[in-house]
XYZ file of C-alpha atoms in Angstrom:
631
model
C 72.635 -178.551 3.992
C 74.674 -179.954 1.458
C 77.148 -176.316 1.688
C 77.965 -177.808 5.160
C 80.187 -180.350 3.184
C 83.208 -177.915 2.070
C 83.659 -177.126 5.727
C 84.100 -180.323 6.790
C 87.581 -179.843 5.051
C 87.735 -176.393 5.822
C 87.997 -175.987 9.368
C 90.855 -178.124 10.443
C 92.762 -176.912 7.538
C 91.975 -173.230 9.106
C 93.052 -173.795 12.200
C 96.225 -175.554 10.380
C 96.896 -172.617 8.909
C 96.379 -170.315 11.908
C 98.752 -172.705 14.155
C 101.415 -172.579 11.426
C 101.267 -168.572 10.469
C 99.776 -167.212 13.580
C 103.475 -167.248 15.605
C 104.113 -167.573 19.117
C 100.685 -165.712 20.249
C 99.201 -169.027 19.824
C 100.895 -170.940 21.697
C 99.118 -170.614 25.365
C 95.783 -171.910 23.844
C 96.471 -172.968 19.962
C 95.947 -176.722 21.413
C 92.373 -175.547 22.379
C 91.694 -173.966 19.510
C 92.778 -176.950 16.737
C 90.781 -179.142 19.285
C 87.832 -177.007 18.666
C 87.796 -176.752 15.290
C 88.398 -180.599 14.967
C 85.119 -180.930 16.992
C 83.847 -178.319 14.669
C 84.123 -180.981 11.730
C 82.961 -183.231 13.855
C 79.650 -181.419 14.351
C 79.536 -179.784 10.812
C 79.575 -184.049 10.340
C 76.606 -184.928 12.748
C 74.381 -181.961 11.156
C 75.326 -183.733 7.538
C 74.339 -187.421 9.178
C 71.007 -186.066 10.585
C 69.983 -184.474 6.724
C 70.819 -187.956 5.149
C 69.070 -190.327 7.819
C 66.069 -187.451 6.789
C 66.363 -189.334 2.775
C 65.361 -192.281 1.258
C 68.502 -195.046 0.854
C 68.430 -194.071 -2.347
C 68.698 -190.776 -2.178
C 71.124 -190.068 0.495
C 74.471 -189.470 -1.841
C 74.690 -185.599 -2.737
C 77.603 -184.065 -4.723
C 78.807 -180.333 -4.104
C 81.070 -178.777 -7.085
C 82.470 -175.769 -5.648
C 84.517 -174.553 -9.038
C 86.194 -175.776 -11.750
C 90.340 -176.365 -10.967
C 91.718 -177.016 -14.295
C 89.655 -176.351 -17.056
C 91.093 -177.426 -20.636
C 89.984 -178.535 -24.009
C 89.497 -182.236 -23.031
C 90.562 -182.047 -19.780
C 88.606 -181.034 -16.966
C 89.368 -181.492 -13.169
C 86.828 -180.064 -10.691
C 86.769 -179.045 -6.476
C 83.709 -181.109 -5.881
C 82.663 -183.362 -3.407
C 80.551 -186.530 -2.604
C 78.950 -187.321 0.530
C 77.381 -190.959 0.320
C 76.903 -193.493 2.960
C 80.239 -194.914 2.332
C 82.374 -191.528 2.972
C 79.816 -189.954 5.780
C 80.828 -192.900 7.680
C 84.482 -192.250 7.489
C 84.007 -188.591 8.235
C 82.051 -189.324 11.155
C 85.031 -191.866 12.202
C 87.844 -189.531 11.438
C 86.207 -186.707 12.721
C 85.001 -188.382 15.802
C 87.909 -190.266 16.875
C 90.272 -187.192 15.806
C 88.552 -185.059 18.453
C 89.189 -187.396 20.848
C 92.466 -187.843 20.194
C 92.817 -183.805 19.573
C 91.786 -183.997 23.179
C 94.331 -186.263 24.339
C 97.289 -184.937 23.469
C 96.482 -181.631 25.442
C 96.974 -183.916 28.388
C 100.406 -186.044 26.313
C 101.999 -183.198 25.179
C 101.718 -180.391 27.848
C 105.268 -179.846 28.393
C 106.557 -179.600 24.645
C 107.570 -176.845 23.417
C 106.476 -177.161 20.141
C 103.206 -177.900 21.010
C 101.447 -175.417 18.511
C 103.216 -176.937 15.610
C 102.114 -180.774 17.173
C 98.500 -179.437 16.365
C 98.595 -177.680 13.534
C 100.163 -180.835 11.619
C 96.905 -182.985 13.381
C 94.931 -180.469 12.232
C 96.586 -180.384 8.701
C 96.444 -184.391 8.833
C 92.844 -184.138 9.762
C 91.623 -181.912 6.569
C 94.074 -183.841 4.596
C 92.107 -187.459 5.513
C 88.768 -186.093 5.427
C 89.668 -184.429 1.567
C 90.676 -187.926 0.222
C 87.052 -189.469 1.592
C 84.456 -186.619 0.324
C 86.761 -185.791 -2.544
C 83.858 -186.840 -6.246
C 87.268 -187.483 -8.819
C 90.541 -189.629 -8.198
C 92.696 -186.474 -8.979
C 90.999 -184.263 -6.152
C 91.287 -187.981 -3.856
C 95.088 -187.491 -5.070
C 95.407 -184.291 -3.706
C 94.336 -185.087 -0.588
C 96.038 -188.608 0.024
C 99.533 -186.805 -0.867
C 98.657 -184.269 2.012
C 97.918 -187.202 4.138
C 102.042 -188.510 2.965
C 103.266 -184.640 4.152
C 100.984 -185.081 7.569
C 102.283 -188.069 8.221
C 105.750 -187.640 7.707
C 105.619 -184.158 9.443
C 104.331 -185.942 12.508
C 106.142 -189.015 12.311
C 109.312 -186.891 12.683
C 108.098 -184.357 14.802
C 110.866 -184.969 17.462
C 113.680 -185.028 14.909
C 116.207 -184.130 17.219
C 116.125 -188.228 17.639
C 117.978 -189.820 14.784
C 115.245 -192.613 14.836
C 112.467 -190.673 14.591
C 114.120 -188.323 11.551
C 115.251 -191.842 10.190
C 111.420 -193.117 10.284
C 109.672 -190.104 8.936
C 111.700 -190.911 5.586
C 110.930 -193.877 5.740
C 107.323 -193.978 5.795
C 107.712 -190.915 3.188
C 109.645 -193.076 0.557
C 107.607 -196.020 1.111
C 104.431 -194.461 0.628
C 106.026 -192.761 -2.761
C 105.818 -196.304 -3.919
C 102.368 -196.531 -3.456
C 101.373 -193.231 -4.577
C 103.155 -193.815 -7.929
C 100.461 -196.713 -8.167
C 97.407 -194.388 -7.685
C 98.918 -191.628 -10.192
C 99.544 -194.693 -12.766
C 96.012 -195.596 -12.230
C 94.611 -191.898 -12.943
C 96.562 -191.821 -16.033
C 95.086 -195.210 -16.930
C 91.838 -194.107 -16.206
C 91.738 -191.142 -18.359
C 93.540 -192.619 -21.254
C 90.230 -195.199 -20.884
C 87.367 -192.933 -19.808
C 88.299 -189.559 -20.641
C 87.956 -188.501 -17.007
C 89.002 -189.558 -13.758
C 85.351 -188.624 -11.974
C 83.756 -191.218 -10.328
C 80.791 -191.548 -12.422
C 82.074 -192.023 -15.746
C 84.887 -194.272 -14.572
C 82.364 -196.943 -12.882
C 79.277 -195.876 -15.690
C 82.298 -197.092 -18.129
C 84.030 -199.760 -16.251
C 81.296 -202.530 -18.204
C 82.624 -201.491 -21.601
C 86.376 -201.168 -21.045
C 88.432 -204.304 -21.126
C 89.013 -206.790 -18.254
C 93.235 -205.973 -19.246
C 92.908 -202.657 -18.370
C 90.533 -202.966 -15.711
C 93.345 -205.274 -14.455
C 96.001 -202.809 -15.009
C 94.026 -200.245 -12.731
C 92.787 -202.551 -10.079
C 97.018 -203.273 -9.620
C 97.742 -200.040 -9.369
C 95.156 -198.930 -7.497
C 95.995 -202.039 -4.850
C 99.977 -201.157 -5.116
C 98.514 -197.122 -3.577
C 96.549 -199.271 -1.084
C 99.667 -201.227 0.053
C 101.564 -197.976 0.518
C 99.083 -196.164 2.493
C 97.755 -199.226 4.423
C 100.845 -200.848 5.643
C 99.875 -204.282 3.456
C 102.213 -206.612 2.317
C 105.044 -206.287 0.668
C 104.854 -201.796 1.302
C 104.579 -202.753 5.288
C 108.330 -202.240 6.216
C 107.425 -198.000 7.497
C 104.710 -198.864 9.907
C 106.376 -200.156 12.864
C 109.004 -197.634 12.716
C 106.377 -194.823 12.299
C 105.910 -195.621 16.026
C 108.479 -193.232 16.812
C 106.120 -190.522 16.737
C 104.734 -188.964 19.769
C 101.920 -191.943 20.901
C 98.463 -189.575 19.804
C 100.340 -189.631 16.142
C 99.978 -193.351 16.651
C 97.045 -193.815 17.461
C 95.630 -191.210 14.814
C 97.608 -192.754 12.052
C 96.565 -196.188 13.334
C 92.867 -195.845 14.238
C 91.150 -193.451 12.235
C 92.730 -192.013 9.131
C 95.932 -193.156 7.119
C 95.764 -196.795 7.563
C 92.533 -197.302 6.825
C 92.747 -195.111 3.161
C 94.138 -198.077 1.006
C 90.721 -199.822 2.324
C 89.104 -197.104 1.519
C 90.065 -196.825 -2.328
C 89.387 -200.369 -2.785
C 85.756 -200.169 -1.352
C 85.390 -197.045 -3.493
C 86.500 -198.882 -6.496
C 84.390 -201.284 -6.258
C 82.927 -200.995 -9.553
C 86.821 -201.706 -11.015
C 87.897 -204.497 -9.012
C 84.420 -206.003 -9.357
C 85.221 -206.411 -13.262
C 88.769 -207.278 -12.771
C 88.783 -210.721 -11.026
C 92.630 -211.027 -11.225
C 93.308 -207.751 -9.315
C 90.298 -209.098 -6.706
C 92.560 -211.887 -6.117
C 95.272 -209.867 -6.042
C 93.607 -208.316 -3.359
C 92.584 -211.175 -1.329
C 95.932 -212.621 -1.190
C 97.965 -209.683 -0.059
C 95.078 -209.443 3.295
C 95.524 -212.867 3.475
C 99.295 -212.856 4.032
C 99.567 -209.314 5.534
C 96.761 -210.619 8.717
C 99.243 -213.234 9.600
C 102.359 -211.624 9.122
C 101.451 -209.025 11.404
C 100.031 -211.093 13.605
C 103.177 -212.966 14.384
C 105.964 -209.649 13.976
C 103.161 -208.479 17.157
C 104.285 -211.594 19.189
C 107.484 -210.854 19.336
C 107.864 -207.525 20.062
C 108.706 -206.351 24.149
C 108.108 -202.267 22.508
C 104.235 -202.066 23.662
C 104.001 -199.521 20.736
C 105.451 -201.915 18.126
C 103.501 -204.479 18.926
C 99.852 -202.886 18.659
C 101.635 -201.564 15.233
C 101.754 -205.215 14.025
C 98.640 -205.747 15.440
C 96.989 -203.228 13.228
C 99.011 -204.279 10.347
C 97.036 -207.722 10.790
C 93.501 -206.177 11.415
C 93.929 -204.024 7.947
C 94.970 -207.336 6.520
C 91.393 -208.881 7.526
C 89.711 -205.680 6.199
C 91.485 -205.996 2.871
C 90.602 -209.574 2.422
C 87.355 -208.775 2.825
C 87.718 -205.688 0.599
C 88.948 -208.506 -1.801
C 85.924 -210.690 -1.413
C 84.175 -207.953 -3.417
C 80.088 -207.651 -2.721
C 80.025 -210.600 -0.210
C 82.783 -208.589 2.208
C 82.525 -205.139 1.085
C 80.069 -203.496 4.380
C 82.453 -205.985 6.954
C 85.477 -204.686 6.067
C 84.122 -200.909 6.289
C 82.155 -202.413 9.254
C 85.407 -203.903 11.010
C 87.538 -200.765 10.180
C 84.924 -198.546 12.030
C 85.057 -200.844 15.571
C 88.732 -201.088 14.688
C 89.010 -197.252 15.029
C 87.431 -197.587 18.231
C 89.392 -200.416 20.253
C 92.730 -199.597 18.444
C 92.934 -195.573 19.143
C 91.876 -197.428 22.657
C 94.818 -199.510 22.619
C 97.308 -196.789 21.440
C 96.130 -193.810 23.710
C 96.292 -196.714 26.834
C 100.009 -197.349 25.623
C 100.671 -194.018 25.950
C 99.293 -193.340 29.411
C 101.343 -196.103 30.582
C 104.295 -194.933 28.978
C 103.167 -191.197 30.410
C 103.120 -192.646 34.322
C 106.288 -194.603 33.129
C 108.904 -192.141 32.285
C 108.612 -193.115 28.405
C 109.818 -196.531 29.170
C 108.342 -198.671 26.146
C 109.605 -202.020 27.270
C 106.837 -204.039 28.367
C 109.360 -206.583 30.447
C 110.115 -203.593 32.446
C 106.236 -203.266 33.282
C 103.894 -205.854 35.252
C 101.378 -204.971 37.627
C 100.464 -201.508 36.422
C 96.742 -202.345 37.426
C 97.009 -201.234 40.923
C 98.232 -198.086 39.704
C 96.543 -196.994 36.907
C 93.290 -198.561 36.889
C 91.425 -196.267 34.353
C 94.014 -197.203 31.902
C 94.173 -200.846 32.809
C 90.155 -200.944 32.559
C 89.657 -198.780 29.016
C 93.102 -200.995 27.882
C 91.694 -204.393 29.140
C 88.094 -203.528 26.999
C 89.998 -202.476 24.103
C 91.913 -206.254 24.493
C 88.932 -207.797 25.192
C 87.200 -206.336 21.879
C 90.261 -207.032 19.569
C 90.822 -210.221 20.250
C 87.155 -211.592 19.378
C 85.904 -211.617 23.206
C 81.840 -212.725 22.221
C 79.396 -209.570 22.421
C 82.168 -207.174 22.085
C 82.478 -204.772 18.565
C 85.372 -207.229 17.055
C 83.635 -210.398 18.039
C 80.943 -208.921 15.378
C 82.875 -207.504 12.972
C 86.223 -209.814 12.748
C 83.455 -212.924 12.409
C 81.613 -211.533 10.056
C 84.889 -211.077 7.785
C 85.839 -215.081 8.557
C 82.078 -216.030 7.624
C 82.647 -214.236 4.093
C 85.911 -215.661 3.367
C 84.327 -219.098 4.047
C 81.480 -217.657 1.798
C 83.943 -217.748 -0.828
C 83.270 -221.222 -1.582
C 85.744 -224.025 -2.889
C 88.954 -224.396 -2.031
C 89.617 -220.835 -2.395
C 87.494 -220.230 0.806
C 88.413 -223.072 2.606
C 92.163 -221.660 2.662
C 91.249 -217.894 3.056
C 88.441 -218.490 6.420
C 91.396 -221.129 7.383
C 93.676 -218.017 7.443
C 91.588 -215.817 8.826
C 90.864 -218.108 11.817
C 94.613 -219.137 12.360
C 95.256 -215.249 12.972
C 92.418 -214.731 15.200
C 94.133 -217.224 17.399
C 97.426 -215.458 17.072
C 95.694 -212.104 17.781
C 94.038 -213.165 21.191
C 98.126 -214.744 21.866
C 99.985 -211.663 21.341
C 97.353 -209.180 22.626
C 97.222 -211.558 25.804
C 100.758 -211.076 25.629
C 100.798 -207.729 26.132
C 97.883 -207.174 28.658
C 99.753 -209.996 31.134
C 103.255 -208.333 30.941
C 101.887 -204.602 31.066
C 99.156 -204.875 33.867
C 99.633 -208.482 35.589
C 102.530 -210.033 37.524
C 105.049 -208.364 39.811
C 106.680 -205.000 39.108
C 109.940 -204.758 36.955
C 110.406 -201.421 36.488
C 114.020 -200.452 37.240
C 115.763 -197.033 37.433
C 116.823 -195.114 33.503
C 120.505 -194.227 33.204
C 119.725 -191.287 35.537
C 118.968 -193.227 38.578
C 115.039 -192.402 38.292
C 113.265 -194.803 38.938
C 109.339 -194.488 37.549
C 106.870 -194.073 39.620
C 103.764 -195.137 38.371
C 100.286 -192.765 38.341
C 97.144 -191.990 36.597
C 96.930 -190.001 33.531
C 95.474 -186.587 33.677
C 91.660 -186.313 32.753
C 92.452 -184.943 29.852
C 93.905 -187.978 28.344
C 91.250 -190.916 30.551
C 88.112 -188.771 29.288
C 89.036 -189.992 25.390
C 90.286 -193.219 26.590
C 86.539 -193.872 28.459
C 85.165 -192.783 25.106
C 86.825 -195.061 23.041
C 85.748 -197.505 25.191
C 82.642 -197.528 25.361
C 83.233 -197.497 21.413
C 84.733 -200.462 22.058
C 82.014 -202.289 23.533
C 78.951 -201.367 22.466
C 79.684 -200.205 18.692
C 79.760 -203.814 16.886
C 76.546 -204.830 18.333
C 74.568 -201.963 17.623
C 75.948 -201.750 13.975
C 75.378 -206.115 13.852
C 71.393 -205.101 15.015
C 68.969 -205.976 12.311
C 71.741 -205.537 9.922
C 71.980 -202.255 10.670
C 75.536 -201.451 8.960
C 75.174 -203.761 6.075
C 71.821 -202.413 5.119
C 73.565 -198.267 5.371
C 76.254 -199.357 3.098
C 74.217 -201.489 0.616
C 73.301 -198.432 -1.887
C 76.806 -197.790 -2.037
C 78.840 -201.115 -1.811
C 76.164 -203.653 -2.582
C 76.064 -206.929 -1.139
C 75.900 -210.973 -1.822
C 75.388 -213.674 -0.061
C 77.892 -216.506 -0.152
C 77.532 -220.100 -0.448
C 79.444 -220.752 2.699
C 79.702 -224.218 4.017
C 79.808 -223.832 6.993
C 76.827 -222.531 9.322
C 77.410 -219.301 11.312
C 76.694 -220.488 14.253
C 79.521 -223.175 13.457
C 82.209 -220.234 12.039
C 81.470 -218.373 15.958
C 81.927 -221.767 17.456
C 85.662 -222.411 15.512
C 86.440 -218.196 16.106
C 85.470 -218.207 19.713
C 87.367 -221.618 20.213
C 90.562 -220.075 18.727
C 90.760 -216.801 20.470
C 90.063 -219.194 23.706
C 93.335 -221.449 22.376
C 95.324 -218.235 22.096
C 94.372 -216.939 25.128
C 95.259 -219.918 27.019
C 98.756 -220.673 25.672
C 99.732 -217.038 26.238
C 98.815 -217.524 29.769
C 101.017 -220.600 29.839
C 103.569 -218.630 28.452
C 103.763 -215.827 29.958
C 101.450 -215.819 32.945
C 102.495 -218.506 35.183
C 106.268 -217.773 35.654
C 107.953 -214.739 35.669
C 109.233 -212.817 33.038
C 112.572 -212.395 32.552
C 113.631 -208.961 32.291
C 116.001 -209.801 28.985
C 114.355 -211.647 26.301
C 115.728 -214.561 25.780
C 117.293 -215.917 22.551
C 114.114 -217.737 21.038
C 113.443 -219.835 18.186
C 115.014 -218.612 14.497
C 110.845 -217.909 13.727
C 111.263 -215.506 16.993
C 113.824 -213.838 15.942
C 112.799 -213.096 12.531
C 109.728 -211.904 13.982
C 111.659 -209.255 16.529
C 113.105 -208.583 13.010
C 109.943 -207.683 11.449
C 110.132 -211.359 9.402
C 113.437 -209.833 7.832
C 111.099 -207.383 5.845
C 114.225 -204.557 5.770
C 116.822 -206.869 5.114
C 114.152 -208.309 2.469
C 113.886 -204.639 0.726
C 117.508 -204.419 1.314
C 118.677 -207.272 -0.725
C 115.924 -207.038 -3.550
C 115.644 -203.096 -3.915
C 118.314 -201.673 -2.387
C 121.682 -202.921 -3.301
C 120.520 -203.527 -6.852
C 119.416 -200.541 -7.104
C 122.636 -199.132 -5.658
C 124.171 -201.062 -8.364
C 122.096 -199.840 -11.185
C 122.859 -196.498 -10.196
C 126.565 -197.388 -10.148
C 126.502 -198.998 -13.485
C 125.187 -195.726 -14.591
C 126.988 -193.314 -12.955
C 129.758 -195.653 -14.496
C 128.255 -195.613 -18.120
C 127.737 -191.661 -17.746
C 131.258 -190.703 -16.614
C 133.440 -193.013 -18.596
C 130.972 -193.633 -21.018
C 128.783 -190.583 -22.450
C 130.875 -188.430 -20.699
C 134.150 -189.591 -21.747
C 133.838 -189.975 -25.388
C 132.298 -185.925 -25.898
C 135.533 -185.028 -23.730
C 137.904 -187.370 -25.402
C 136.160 -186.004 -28.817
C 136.584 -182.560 -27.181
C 140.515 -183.041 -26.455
C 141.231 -184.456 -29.170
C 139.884 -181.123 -31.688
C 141.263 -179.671 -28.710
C 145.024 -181.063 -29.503
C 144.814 -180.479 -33.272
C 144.048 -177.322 -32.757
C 146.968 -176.727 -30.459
C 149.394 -178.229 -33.296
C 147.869 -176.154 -36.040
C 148.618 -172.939 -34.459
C 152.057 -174.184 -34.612
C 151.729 -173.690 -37.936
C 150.697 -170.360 -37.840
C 153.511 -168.444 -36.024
C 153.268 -165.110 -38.128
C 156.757 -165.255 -39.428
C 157.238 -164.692 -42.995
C 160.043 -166.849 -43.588
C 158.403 -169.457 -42.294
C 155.364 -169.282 -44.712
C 158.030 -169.014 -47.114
C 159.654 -171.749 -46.784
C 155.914 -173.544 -46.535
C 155.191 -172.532 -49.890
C 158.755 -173.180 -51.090
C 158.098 -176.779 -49.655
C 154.812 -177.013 -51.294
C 155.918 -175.988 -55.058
C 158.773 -179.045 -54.614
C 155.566 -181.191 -53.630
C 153.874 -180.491 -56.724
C 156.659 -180.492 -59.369
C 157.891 -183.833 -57.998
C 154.038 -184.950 -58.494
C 153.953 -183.716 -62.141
C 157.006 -185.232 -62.735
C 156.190 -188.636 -61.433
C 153.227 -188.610 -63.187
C 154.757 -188.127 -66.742
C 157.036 -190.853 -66.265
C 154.336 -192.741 -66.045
């Protein structure tokens, strides 16, 4: 069975390569076609699930080396693969949710005209993700998670005939260079240590190498985790990134390249585990990345942009719990899988609205869009409900589980992190109320686009409702089942292993607080927003509000610390090079250059000349020998 595990990768990265090389022949059913060989995976991933269930706990990881890829004296790096509990889950939730969303854009992008290419780079971005989670060494992981950077910014900037879309794609490209320099850092660090960069003799050796170094990776390894996961301070490309077609958004945001930096932490466990600073390291950047986002999403009027700060706060509370090490491990895996349900929810409901919308992405120009698309406002409205905490939906299991860790934490420490974690549970049910009152409630403000059309509101096609019913139903049910008897925690425990806090607080008393702020944020953004009407222009707002509509001045941030001295480093040494290096081998240059031009002066070839030189140079030396008799 364990053979099945190289196709996994191999058949979206087939019909990748089809889409791109197979021409224009493709292009009446090449949509079909990567859409069936994403559900391919998909199934090649339920056969795999069904042999492990079949296995002790124990038992269930399986490893399938393929060949050797570079093969050196001392150096080896191997195609081989690892299918445990931890990465069957994430195949299962990549492949799963990447159908779905395969399926989708059939529907979303029917009338482009580079439709073929659209799938091919999912596909690509598909075989890409699911590489980085089966891959059994960091180098092969590498490999993948840079074809996840290409994927990415292929599709970010798919429509690059817009400016801002071109102008994103680099964005997200550059950042995530940041981050990836982290990861190949950490590789290097890890061989220099171990000898290998395998999984197995980094965490059979992680007890006998030093906590320093163990540090030194754990950083790096969280600095690749930033990049990829939008986390404080590498979270500046994510809210552009939304100006990708809306299935890129909801792939990138859901399923796949978000949820990699969480990924790599849970995977190196056995690092960060030894390395206390870089666990609090950890903790602290989830900690301040699930309330940043949380407030840039409630200020934003783009529905896109602010479900992108939204998720930017929900990795935040997977990363703190990533940092809590065994006591949060399984709820942060736990909350990314319901995440991938209700946000792909979220994001494929956005873009059904902004489908029977002419594009518009303004939510003031919505309101009442429940009488006319009421498949999208139900499959939205459980996605909402789920998010924000709503009690027997999948968050309400999974975010409170992640608040009763941090608490867990015990001391002070926890105190402050399950105090953070509940402030921006409030925030999320505020925002996310935010955005369900001035998208589906309220009278209509639509107006007519520069071209005098005015939108006329309508159902999406069943081609996009069918995933959007799917994901629902994700939405709703998933967090209980996997909360059942323990049912997650005890799948991931082989893999992850788990603790049980000191927390001071009962769990009862944690739901009590969670449920009591979601209510609170729920409320106010009623207040706010639902009981007088909403003014088509935004108005000025607080300085906090317009920070936040500014991303909390993150660009201007990178611009004043990274940019401009960098722009003034490269200056200096364009400066240093030109007048400096440069100009003393040219002035050393002209200056051999000029004696050499007075020299052959010197030698004109006549004879009378030379002559009189030597004629000159015999008066030279008697007046010498003279002089130096008389003295």
């Amino acid at each position: 069975m364990k053979s099945l595990i190289p196709l996994l990768v191999a058949a979206p990265l087939a019909g990748a390569a089809l889409l791109l090389l197979g021409g224009r022949a493709l292009d009446r059913f090449g949509h079909w076609l990567a859409t069936a060989l994403a559900a391919l995976s998909f199934g090649f991933g339920l056969a795999l699930f069904s042999d492990m269930l079949g296995r002790d706990a124990e038992h269930r990881a399986v490893t399938r080396h393929l060949f050797s890829w570079i093969p050196v004296n001392g150096f080896q790096a191997d195609i081989s693969f690892r299918l445990d509990q931890l990465s069957m889950t994430f195949v299962l939730l990549i492949t799963g949710v990447g159908t779905l969303i395969h399926l989708y854009s059939v529907g979303y992008m029917a009338h482009d005209e580079r439709r073929r290419r659209f799938f091919a780079y999912l596909n690509l971005f598909l075989a890409a993700m699911l590489l980085l989670v089966v891959a059994d060494n960091y180098l092969l992981l590498y490999f993948g998670w840079e074809g996840v950077g290409l994927a990415s910014y292929l599709l970010i900037g798919f429509w690059q005939h817009k400016p801002s879309a071109a102008t994103a794609a680099k964005k997200a490209f550059i950042v995530n260079r940041v981050g990836d320099m982290g990861l190949s850092i950490a590789i290097m660090l890890m061989f220099a240590e171990f000898g290998s960069f395998a999984f197995d003799p980094v965490f059979g050796g992680a007890h006998q190498a030093s906590e320093g170094k163990l540090t030194a990776i754990g950083l790096m390894l969280l600095l690749a985790a930033c990049g990829k996961s939008a986390q404080v301070p590498l979270q500046s490309w994510l809210g552009d990134a939304m100006e990708g077609p809306t299935p890129v958004s909801a792939l990138i945001h859901a399923a796949t390249m978000v949820t990699a930096g969480v990924y790599l932490i849970t995977r190196s466990s056995a690092v960060f585990d030894l390395a206390p600073d870089a666990q609090t390291a950890v903790v602290v950047v989830g900690a301040v990345t699930l309330l940043f986002g949380a407030i840039v999403g409630c200020a934003k009027d783009d529905i896109k942009k602010a479900l992108a700060g939204s998720t930017m706060s929900q990795i935040g509370y997977m990363v703190l719990a990533a940092g809590l090490g065994p006591i949060g491990y399984a709820f942060a895996i736990m909350h990314l899988v319901t995440h991938g349900f209700f946000k792909a929810g979220l994001f494929l409901g956005a873009g059904s609205v902004m489908h029977g919308m002419n594009d518009e992405v303004n939510m003031r120009h919505y309101g009442g869009l429940r009488k006319y698309m009421p498949v999208t406002f139900v499959t939205f409205g459980l996605g909402y409900l789920a998010i924000i905490g709503f009690p027997g939906l999948s968050g309400f299991f999974s975010k409170d589980k992640i608040i009763e860790a941090a608490f867990a934490k015990g001391g002070t420490e926890g105190w402050i992190l399950g105090g953070c974690a509940l402030v921006g549970a409030a925030v999320t049910a505020f925002y996310m109320t935010r955005v369900m009152v001035l998208t589906f409630f309220g009278e209509k403000r639509w107006q007519p686009d520069a071209g005098g059309n005015a939108p006329h509101p309508h159902e999406s096609p069943r081609t996009m409702t069918v995933p959007m019913v799917l994901l629902a139903f994700g939405s709703v049910f998933a967090g209980g089942l996997f909360a059942f008897n323990d049912s997650f925690l005890k799948w991931l425990e082989p893999v992850t292993g788990h603790e049980e806090g000191n927390s001071p607080l009962a769990p009862l008393t944690v739901t009590l607080l969670t449920t009591a702020c979601m209510l609170a944020g729920v409320g106010l953004a009623y207040l706010v927003y639902g009981r007088s009407p909403v003014p088509v222009v935004p108005p000025v707002g607080s300085p906090l509000t317009r920070a936040a509509r500014r991303d909390l001045l993150q660009d201007d941030f990178n611009h004043a610390v990274l940019v401009r001295p960098g722009s003034a480093l490269a200056a200096a040494l364009v400066f240093f090079d030109s007048r400096g290096l440069d100009g003393v081998v040219n002035g050393l240059a002209a200056g051999i250059g000029g004696l050499s031009g007075r020299l052959r002066r010197v030698q004109n070839g006549y004879v009378r000349s030379y002559a009189l030189s030597m004629f000159g140079g015999t008066l030279v030396l008697v007046a010498m020998t003279l002089l130096m008799r008389s003295t």
